[in-house]
């Protein structure tokens, strides 16, 4: 999952492919879906495509409507078995899909529960183990 992060001027270059899922409302006025050049914010579809490029995914994503207000765009064939997925909430605001209480400005969809979609995406990925040196003996 990704947060709406402001650019820092640093290059993002992970050492391995990173699975990414991003939820965003097309009506979000806090982090506009179409971007905000004055604040250095890219359009969300461009931001997602950049992640797909970092993960060396196939360039043409698969898009499907899973609910009347939910469109999922998925980049597949990524290096290391990663995937990049974008869940767009048509007309959605700066909110968490399926939230039962106020979670930000604008429309909150109830057609999906973001935590369930998130788990379906993440459940098969594993963080690679780092090899640790054996502790020194005294």
mmCIF file with all atom_site columns, C-alpha atoms in Angstrom:
data_model
loop_
_atom_site.group_PDB
_atom_site.id
_atom_site.type_symbol
_atom_site.label_atom_id
_atom_site.label_alt_id
_atom_site.label_comp_id
_atom_site.label_asym_id
_atom_site.label_entity_id
_atom_site.label_seq_id
_atom_site.pdbx_PDB_ins_code
_atom_site.Cartn_x
_atom_site.Cartn_y
_atom_site.Cartn_z
_atom_site.occupancy
_atom_site.B_iso_or_equiv
_atom_site.pdbx_formal_charge
_atom_site.auth_seq_id
_atom_site.auth_comp_id
_atom_site.auth_asym_id
_atom_site.auth_atom_id
_atom_site.pdbx_PDB_model_num
ATOM 1   C CA . UNK A 1 1   ? 0.000   0.000   0.000   1.00 0.00 ? 1   UNK A CA 1
ATOM 2   C CA . UNK A 1 2   ? 1.210   3.515   -0.656  1.00 0.00 ? 2   UNK A CA 1
ATOM 3   C CA . UNK A 1 3   ? 0.663   6.779   1.123   1.00 0.00 ? 3   UNK A CA 1
ATOM 4   C CA . UNK A 1 4   ? 0.202   10.052  -0.691  1.00 0.00 ? 4   UNK A CA 1
ATOM 5   C CA . UNK A 1 5   ? 3.711   11.371  -0.216  1.00 0.00 ? 5   UNK A CA 1
ATOM 6   C CA . UNK A 1 6   ? 5.006   14.715  -1.364  1.00 0.00 ? 6   UNK A CA 1
ATOM 7   C CA . UNK A 1 7   ? 8.124   14.714  -3.545  1.00 0.00 ? 7   UNK A CA 1
ATOM 8   C CA . UNK A 1 8   ? 11.403  15.217  -1.701  1.00 0.00 ? 8   UNK A CA 1
ATOM 9   C CA . UNK A 1 9   ? 13.672  15.631  -4.694  1.00 0.00 ? 9   UNK A CA 1
ATOM 10  C CA . UNK A 1 10  ? 15.332  12.295  -3.958  1.00 0.00 ? 10  UNK A CA 1
ATOM 11  C CA . UNK A 1 11  ? 15.258  9.455   -6.444  1.00 0.00 ? 11  UNK A CA 1
ATOM 12  C CA . UNK A 1 12  ? 13.313  6.384   -5.387  1.00 0.00 ? 12  UNK A CA 1
ATOM 13  C CA . UNK A 1 13  ? 15.386  3.346   -6.318  1.00 0.00 ? 13  UNK A CA 1
ATOM 14  C CA . UNK A 1 14  ? 14.459  0.272   -4.261  1.00 0.00 ? 14  UNK A CA 1
ATOM 15  C CA . UNK A 1 15  ? 17.030  -2.511  -4.199  1.00 0.00 ? 15  UNK A CA 1
ATOM 16  C CA . UNK A 1 16  ? 14.382  -5.037  -5.258  1.00 0.00 ? 16  UNK A CA 1
ATOM 17  C CA . UNK A 1 17  ? 10.944  -4.996  -6.918  1.00 0.00 ? 17  UNK A CA 1
ATOM 18  C CA . UNK A 1 18  ? 8.302   -3.823  -4.444  1.00 0.00 ? 18  UNK A CA 1
ATOM 19  C CA . UNK A 1 19  ? 4.635   -4.872  -4.676  1.00 0.00 ? 19  UNK A CA 1
ATOM 20  C CA . UNK A 1 20  ? 2.458   -1.736  -4.498  1.00 0.00 ? 20  UNK A CA 1
ATOM 21  C CA . UNK A 1 21  ? -1.279  -1.211  -4.101  1.00 0.00 ? 21  UNK A CA 1
ATOM 22  C CA . UNK A 1 22  ? -2.694  2.302   -4.189  1.00 0.00 ? 22  UNK A CA 1
ATOM 23  C CA . UNK A 1 23  ? -6.258  3.431   -3.381  1.00 0.00 ? 23  UNK A CA 1
ATOM 24  C CA . UNK A 1 24  ? -7.357  6.849   -4.594  1.00 0.00 ? 24  UNK A CA 1
ATOM 25  C CA . UNK A 1 25  ? -10.586 8.745   -5.067  1.00 0.00 ? 25  UNK A CA 1
ATOM 26  C CA . UNK A 1 26  ? -10.988 10.562  -8.376  1.00 0.00 ? 26  UNK A CA 1
ATOM 27  C CA . UNK A 1 27  ? -12.703 13.383  -6.465  1.00 0.00 ? 27  UNK A CA 1
ATOM 28  C CA . UNK A 1 28  ? -9.918  13.786  -3.876  1.00 0.00 ? 28  UNK A CA 1
ATOM 29  C CA . UNK A 1 29  ? -9.229  17.492  -3.385  1.00 0.00 ? 29  UNK A CA 1
ATOM 30  C CA . UNK A 1 30  ? -6.466  16.942  -0.793  1.00 0.00 ? 30  UNK A CA 1
ATOM 31  C CA . UNK A 1 31  ? -4.189  14.975  -3.143  1.00 0.00 ? 31  UNK A CA 1
ATOM 32  C CA . UNK A 1 32  ? -5.863  15.603  -6.515  1.00 0.00 ? 32  UNK A CA 1
ATOM 33  C CA . UNK A 1 33  ? -6.224  12.585  -8.770  1.00 0.00 ? 33  UNK A CA 1
ATOM 34  C CA . UNK A 1 34  ? -5.115  14.666  -11.757 1.00 0.00 ? 34  UNK A CA 1
ATOM 35  C CA . UNK A 1 35  ? -2.082  15.925  -9.820  1.00 0.00 ? 35  UNK A CA 1
ATOM 36  C CA . UNK A 1 36  ? -1.127  19.419  -8.704  1.00 0.00 ? 36  UNK A CA 1
ATOM 37  C CA . UNK A 1 37  ? 1.942   20.838  -10.455 1.00 0.00 ? 37  UNK A CA 1
ATOM 38  C CA . UNK A 1 38  ? 2.126   23.769  -8.013  1.00 0.00 ? 38  UNK A CA 1
ATOM 39  C CA . UNK A 1 39  ? 2.746   21.294  -5.177  1.00 0.00 ? 39  UNK A CA 1
ATOM 40  C CA . UNK A 1 40  ? 4.848   18.934  -7.285  1.00 0.00 ? 40  UNK A CA 1
ATOM 41  C CA . UNK A 1 41  ? 2.181   16.215  -7.177  1.00 0.00 ? 41  UNK A CA 1
ATOM 42  C CA . UNK A 1 42  ? 1.982   13.924  -10.210 1.00 0.00 ? 42  UNK A CA 1
ATOM 43  C CA . UNK A 1 43  ? -1.278  12.618  -11.625 1.00 0.00 ? 43  UNK A CA 1
ATOM 44  C CA . UNK A 1 44  ? -2.066  9.402   -9.762  1.00 0.00 ? 44  UNK A CA 1
ATOM 45  C CA . UNK A 1 45  ? -2.132  7.167   -12.878 1.00 0.00 ? 45  UNK A CA 1
ATOM 46  C CA . UNK A 1 46  ? 1.325   8.538   -13.795 1.00 0.00 ? 46  UNK A CA 1
ATOM 47  C CA . UNK A 1 47  ? 2.631   7.888   -10.261 1.00 0.00 ? 47  UNK A CA 1
ATOM 48  C CA . UNK A 1 48  ? 1.355   4.284   -10.424 1.00 0.00 ? 48  UNK A CA 1
ATOM 49  C CA . UNK A 1 49  ? 2.888   3.792   -13.889 1.00 0.00 ? 49  UNK A CA 1
ATOM 50  C CA . UNK A 1 50  ? 6.238   5.011   -12.503 1.00 0.00 ? 50  UNK A CA 1
ATOM 51  C CA . UNK A 1 51  ? 6.089   2.290   -9.830  1.00 0.00 ? 51  UNK A CA 1
ATOM 52  C CA . UNK A 1 52  ? 5.288   -0.256  -12.512 1.00 0.00 ? 52  UNK A CA 1
ATOM 53  C CA . UNK A 1 53  ? 8.357   0.942   -14.385 1.00 0.00 ? 53  UNK A CA 1
ATOM 54  C CA . UNK A 1 54  ? 10.537  0.612   -11.268 1.00 0.00 ? 54  UNK A CA 1
ATOM 55  C CA . UNK A 1 55  ? 9.272   -2.946  -10.858 1.00 0.00 ? 55  UNK A CA 1
ATOM 56  C CA . UNK A 1 56  ? 9.878   -3.694  -14.552 1.00 0.00 ? 56  UNK A CA 1
ATOM 57  C CA . UNK A 1 57  ? 6.233   -4.665  -15.130 1.00 0.00 ? 57  UNK A CA 1
ATOM 58  C CA . UNK A 1 58  ? 4.673   -5.134  -18.555 1.00 0.00 ? 58  UNK A CA 1
ATOM 59  C CA . UNK A 1 59  ? 3.844   -1.652  -19.883 1.00 0.00 ? 59  UNK A CA 1
ATOM 60  C CA . UNK A 1 60  ? 0.163   -2.299  -20.660 1.00 0.00 ? 60  UNK A CA 1
ATOM 61  C CA . UNK A 1 61  ? -1.909  -2.712  -17.471 1.00 0.00 ? 61  UNK A CA 1
ATOM 62  C CA . UNK A 1 62  ? -5.084  -4.746  -17.208 1.00 0.00 ? 62  UNK A CA 1
ATOM 63  C CA . UNK A 1 63  ? -8.073  -2.633  -16.173 1.00 0.00 ? 63  UNK A CA 1
ATOM 64  C CA . UNK A 1 64  ? -11.400 -3.912  -14.857 1.00 0.00 ? 64  UNK A CA 1
ATOM 65  C CA . UNK A 1 65  ? -14.462 -2.483  -13.170 1.00 0.00 ? 65  UNK A CA 1
ATOM 66  C CA . UNK A 1 66  ? -15.205 -4.564  -10.064 1.00 0.00 ? 66  UNK A CA 1
ATOM 67  C CA . UNK A 1 67  ? -18.039 -2.385  -8.703  1.00 0.00 ? 67  UNK A CA 1
ATOM 68  C CA . UNK A 1 68  ? -19.987 0.496   -10.276 1.00 0.00 ? 68  UNK A CA 1
ATOM 69  C CA . UNK A 1 69  ? -17.630 3.025   -8.644  1.00 0.00 ? 69  UNK A CA 1
ATOM 70  C CA . UNK A 1 70  ? -14.434 0.930   -8.459  1.00 0.00 ? 70  UNK A CA 1
ATOM 71  C CA . UNK A 1 71  ? -11.902 0.440   -11.247 1.00 0.00 ? 71  UNK A CA 1
ATOM 72  C CA . UNK A 1 72  ? -8.804  -1.672  -10.642 1.00 0.00 ? 72  UNK A CA 1
ATOM 73  C CA . UNK A 1 73  ? -5.739  -1.223  -12.831 1.00 0.00 ? 73  UNK A CA 1
ATOM 74  C CA . UNK A 1 74  ? -3.121  -3.959  -12.415 1.00 0.00 ? 74  UNK A CA 1
ATOM 75  C CA . UNK A 1 75  ? 0.359   -4.125  -13.867 1.00 0.00 ? 75  UNK A CA 1
ATOM 76  C CA . UNK A 1 76  ? 1.573   -7.693  -14.192 1.00 0.00 ? 76  UNK A CA 1
ATOM 77  C CA . UNK A 1 77  ? 4.657   -9.548  -15.328 1.00 0.00 ? 77  UNK A CA 1
ATOM 78  C CA . UNK A 1 78  ? 6.770   -7.543  -12.898 1.00 0.00 ? 78  UNK A CA 1
ATOM 79  C CA . UNK A 1 79  ? 10.291  -8.508  -11.909 1.00 0.00 ? 79  UNK A CA 1
ATOM 80  C CA . UNK A 1 80  ? 10.650  -10.763 -8.889  1.00 0.00 ? 80  UNK A CA 1
ATOM 81  C CA . UNK A 1 81  ? 6.947   -11.678 -8.952  1.00 0.00 ? 81  UNK A CA 1
ATOM 82  C CA . UNK A 1 82  ? 5.886   -8.207  -7.758  1.00 0.00 ? 82  UNK A CA 1
ATOM 83  C CA . UNK A 1 83  ? 2.668   -6.512  -8.913  1.00 0.00 ? 83  UNK A CA 1
ATOM 84  C CA . UNK A 1 84  ? 1.442   -2.938  -8.984  1.00 0.00 ? 84  UNK A CA 1
ATOM 85  C CA . UNK A 1 85  ? -2.254  -2.245  -8.505  1.00 0.00 ? 85  UNK A CA 1
ATOM 86  C CA . UNK A 1 86  ? -4.297  0.954   -8.511  1.00 0.00 ? 86  UNK A CA 1
ATOM 87  C CA . UNK A 1 87  ? -7.820  1.027   -7.072  1.00 0.00 ? 87  UNK A CA 1
ATOM 88  C CA . UNK A 1 88  ? -9.696  4.112   -8.291  1.00 0.00 ? 88  UNK A CA 1
ATOM 89  C CA . UNK A 1 89  ? -12.890 5.165   -6.528  1.00 0.00 ? 89  UNK A CA 1
ATOM 90  C CA . UNK A 1 90  ? -14.984 7.142   -8.992  1.00 0.00 ? 90  UNK A CA 1
ATOM 91  C CA . UNK A 1 91  ? -15.947 10.393  -7.275  1.00 0.00 ? 91  UNK A CA 1
ATOM 92  C CA . UNK A 1 92  ? -14.247 9.264   -4.069  1.00 0.00 ? 92  UNK A CA 1
ATOM 93  C CA . UNK A 1 93  ? -12.669 11.794  -1.748  1.00 0.00 ? 93  UNK A CA 1
ATOM 94  C CA . UNK A 1 94  ? -9.621  11.680  0.527   1.00 0.00 ? 94  UNK A CA 1
ATOM 95  C CA . UNK A 1 95  ? -11.125 8.741   2.398   1.00 0.00 ? 95  UNK A CA 1
ATOM 96  C CA . UNK A 1 96  ? -10.554 5.073   3.204   1.00 0.00 ? 96  UNK A CA 1
ATOM 97  C CA . UNK A 1 97  ? -12.914 2.868   1.142   1.00 0.00 ? 97  UNK A CA 1
ATOM 98  C CA . UNK A 1 98  ? -15.409 1.124   3.397   1.00 0.00 ? 98  UNK A CA 1
ATOM 99  C CA . UNK A 1 99  ? -14.693 3.304   6.440   1.00 0.00 ? 99  UNK A CA 1
ATOM 100 C CA . UNK A 1 100 ? -17.495 3.319   9.004   1.00 0.00 ? 100 UNK A CA 1
ATOM 101 C CA . UNK A 1 101 ? -16.504 6.677   10.437  1.00 0.00 ? 101 UNK A CA 1
ATOM 102 C CA . UNK A 1 102 ? -15.177 9.915   9.028   1.00 0.00 ? 102 UNK A CA 1
ATOM 103 C CA . UNK A 1 103 ? -11.796 9.316   7.404   1.00 0.00 ? 103 UNK A CA 1
ATOM 104 C CA . UNK A 1 104 ? -11.226 12.486  5.390   1.00 0.00 ? 104 UNK A CA 1
ATOM 105 C CA . UNK A 1 105 ? -13.005 14.858  3.064   1.00 0.00 ? 105 UNK A CA 1
ATOM 106 C CA . UNK A 1 106 ? -15.433 13.798  0.372   1.00 0.00 ? 106 UNK A CA 1
ATOM 107 C CA . UNK A 1 107 ? -17.363 10.725  -0.665  1.00 0.00 ? 107 UNK A CA 1
ATOM 108 C CA . UNK A 1 108 ? -16.506 7.384   0.994   1.00 0.00 ? 108 UNK A CA 1
ATOM 109 C CA . UNK A 1 109 ? -17.489 4.330   -1.011  1.00 0.00 ? 109 UNK A CA 1
ATOM 110 C CA . UNK A 1 110 ? -19.097 1.407   0.775   1.00 0.00 ? 110 UNK A CA 1
ATOM 111 C CA . UNK A 1 111 ? -18.938 -0.919  -2.237  1.00 0.00 ? 111 UNK A CA 1
ATOM 112 C CA . UNK A 1 112 ? -15.561 -2.294  -1.119  1.00 0.00 ? 112 UNK A CA 1
ATOM 113 C CA . UNK A 1 113 ? -13.682 -2.638  2.140   1.00 0.00 ? 113 UNK A CA 1
ATOM 114 C CA . UNK A 1 114 ? -10.146 -1.419  1.442   1.00 0.00 ? 114 UNK A CA 1
ATOM 115 C CA . UNK A 1 115 ? -8.640  -3.672  4.111   1.00 0.00 ? 115 UNK A CA 1
ATOM 116 C CA . UNK A 1 116 ? -10.107 -6.739  2.371   1.00 0.00 ? 116 UNK A CA 1
ATOM 117 C CA . UNK A 1 117 ? -8.838  -5.670  -1.059  1.00 0.00 ? 117 UNK A CA 1
ATOM 118 C CA . UNK A 1 118 ? -5.465  -4.871  0.507   1.00 0.00 ? 118 UNK A CA 1
ATOM 119 C CA . UNK A 1 119 ? -5.215  -8.328  2.107   1.00 0.00 ? 119 UNK A CA 1
ATOM 120 C CA . UNK A 1 120 ? -6.206  -10.066 -1.161  1.00 0.00 ? 120 UNK A CA 1
ATOM 121 C CA . UNK A 1 121 ? -3.344  -8.194  -2.839  1.00 0.00 ? 121 UNK A CA 1
ATOM 122 C CA . UNK A 1 122 ? -0.673  -8.643  -0.164  1.00 0.00 ? 122 UNK A CA 1
ATOM 123 C CA . UNK A 1 123 ? -1.341  -12.114 1.223   1.00 0.00 ? 123 UNK A CA 1
ATOM 124 C CA . UNK A 1 124 ? 0.880   -13.982 -1.227  1.00 0.00 ? 124 UNK A CA 1
ATOM 125 C CA . UNK A 1 125 ? 3.897   -11.666 -1.040  1.00 0.00 ? 125 UNK A CA 1
ATOM 126 C CA . UNK A 1 126 ? 6.759   -12.240 1.368   1.00 0.00 ? 126 UNK A CA 1
ATOM 127 C CA . UNK A 1 127 ? 9.496   -9.881  2.484   1.00 0.00 ? 127 UNK A CA 1
ATOM 128 C CA . UNK A 1 128 ? 12.861  -11.376 1.572   1.00 0.00 ? 128 UNK A CA 1
ATOM 129 C CA . UNK A 1 129 ? 14.895  -12.548 4.551   1.00 0.00 ? 129 UNK A CA 1
ATOM 130 C CA . UNK A 1 130 ? 18.130  -10.763 5.200   1.00 0.00 ? 130 UNK A CA 1
ATOM 131 C CA . UNK A 1 131 ? 21.046  -12.984 6.031   1.00 0.00 ? 131 UNK A CA 1
ATOM 132 C CA . UNK A 1 132 ? 22.536  -12.073 9.365   1.00 0.00 ? 132 UNK A CA 1
ATOM 133 C CA . UNK A 1 133 ? 26.067  -12.788 10.393  1.00 0.00 ? 133 UNK A CA 1
ATOM 134 C CA . UNK A 1 134 ? 26.380  -15.183 13.288  1.00 0.00 ? 134 UNK A CA 1
ATOM 135 C CA . UNK A 1 135 ? 26.931  -13.371 16.582  1.00 0.00 ? 135 UNK A CA 1
ATOM 136 C CA . UNK A 1 136 ? 30.522  -13.188 17.746  1.00 0.00 ? 136 UNK A CA 1
ATOM 137 C CA . UNK A 1 137 ? 31.428  -15.339 20.710  1.00 0.00 ? 137 UNK A CA 1
ATOM 138 C CA . UNK A 1 138 ? 33.360  -13.861 23.579  1.00 0.00 ? 138 UNK A CA 1
#
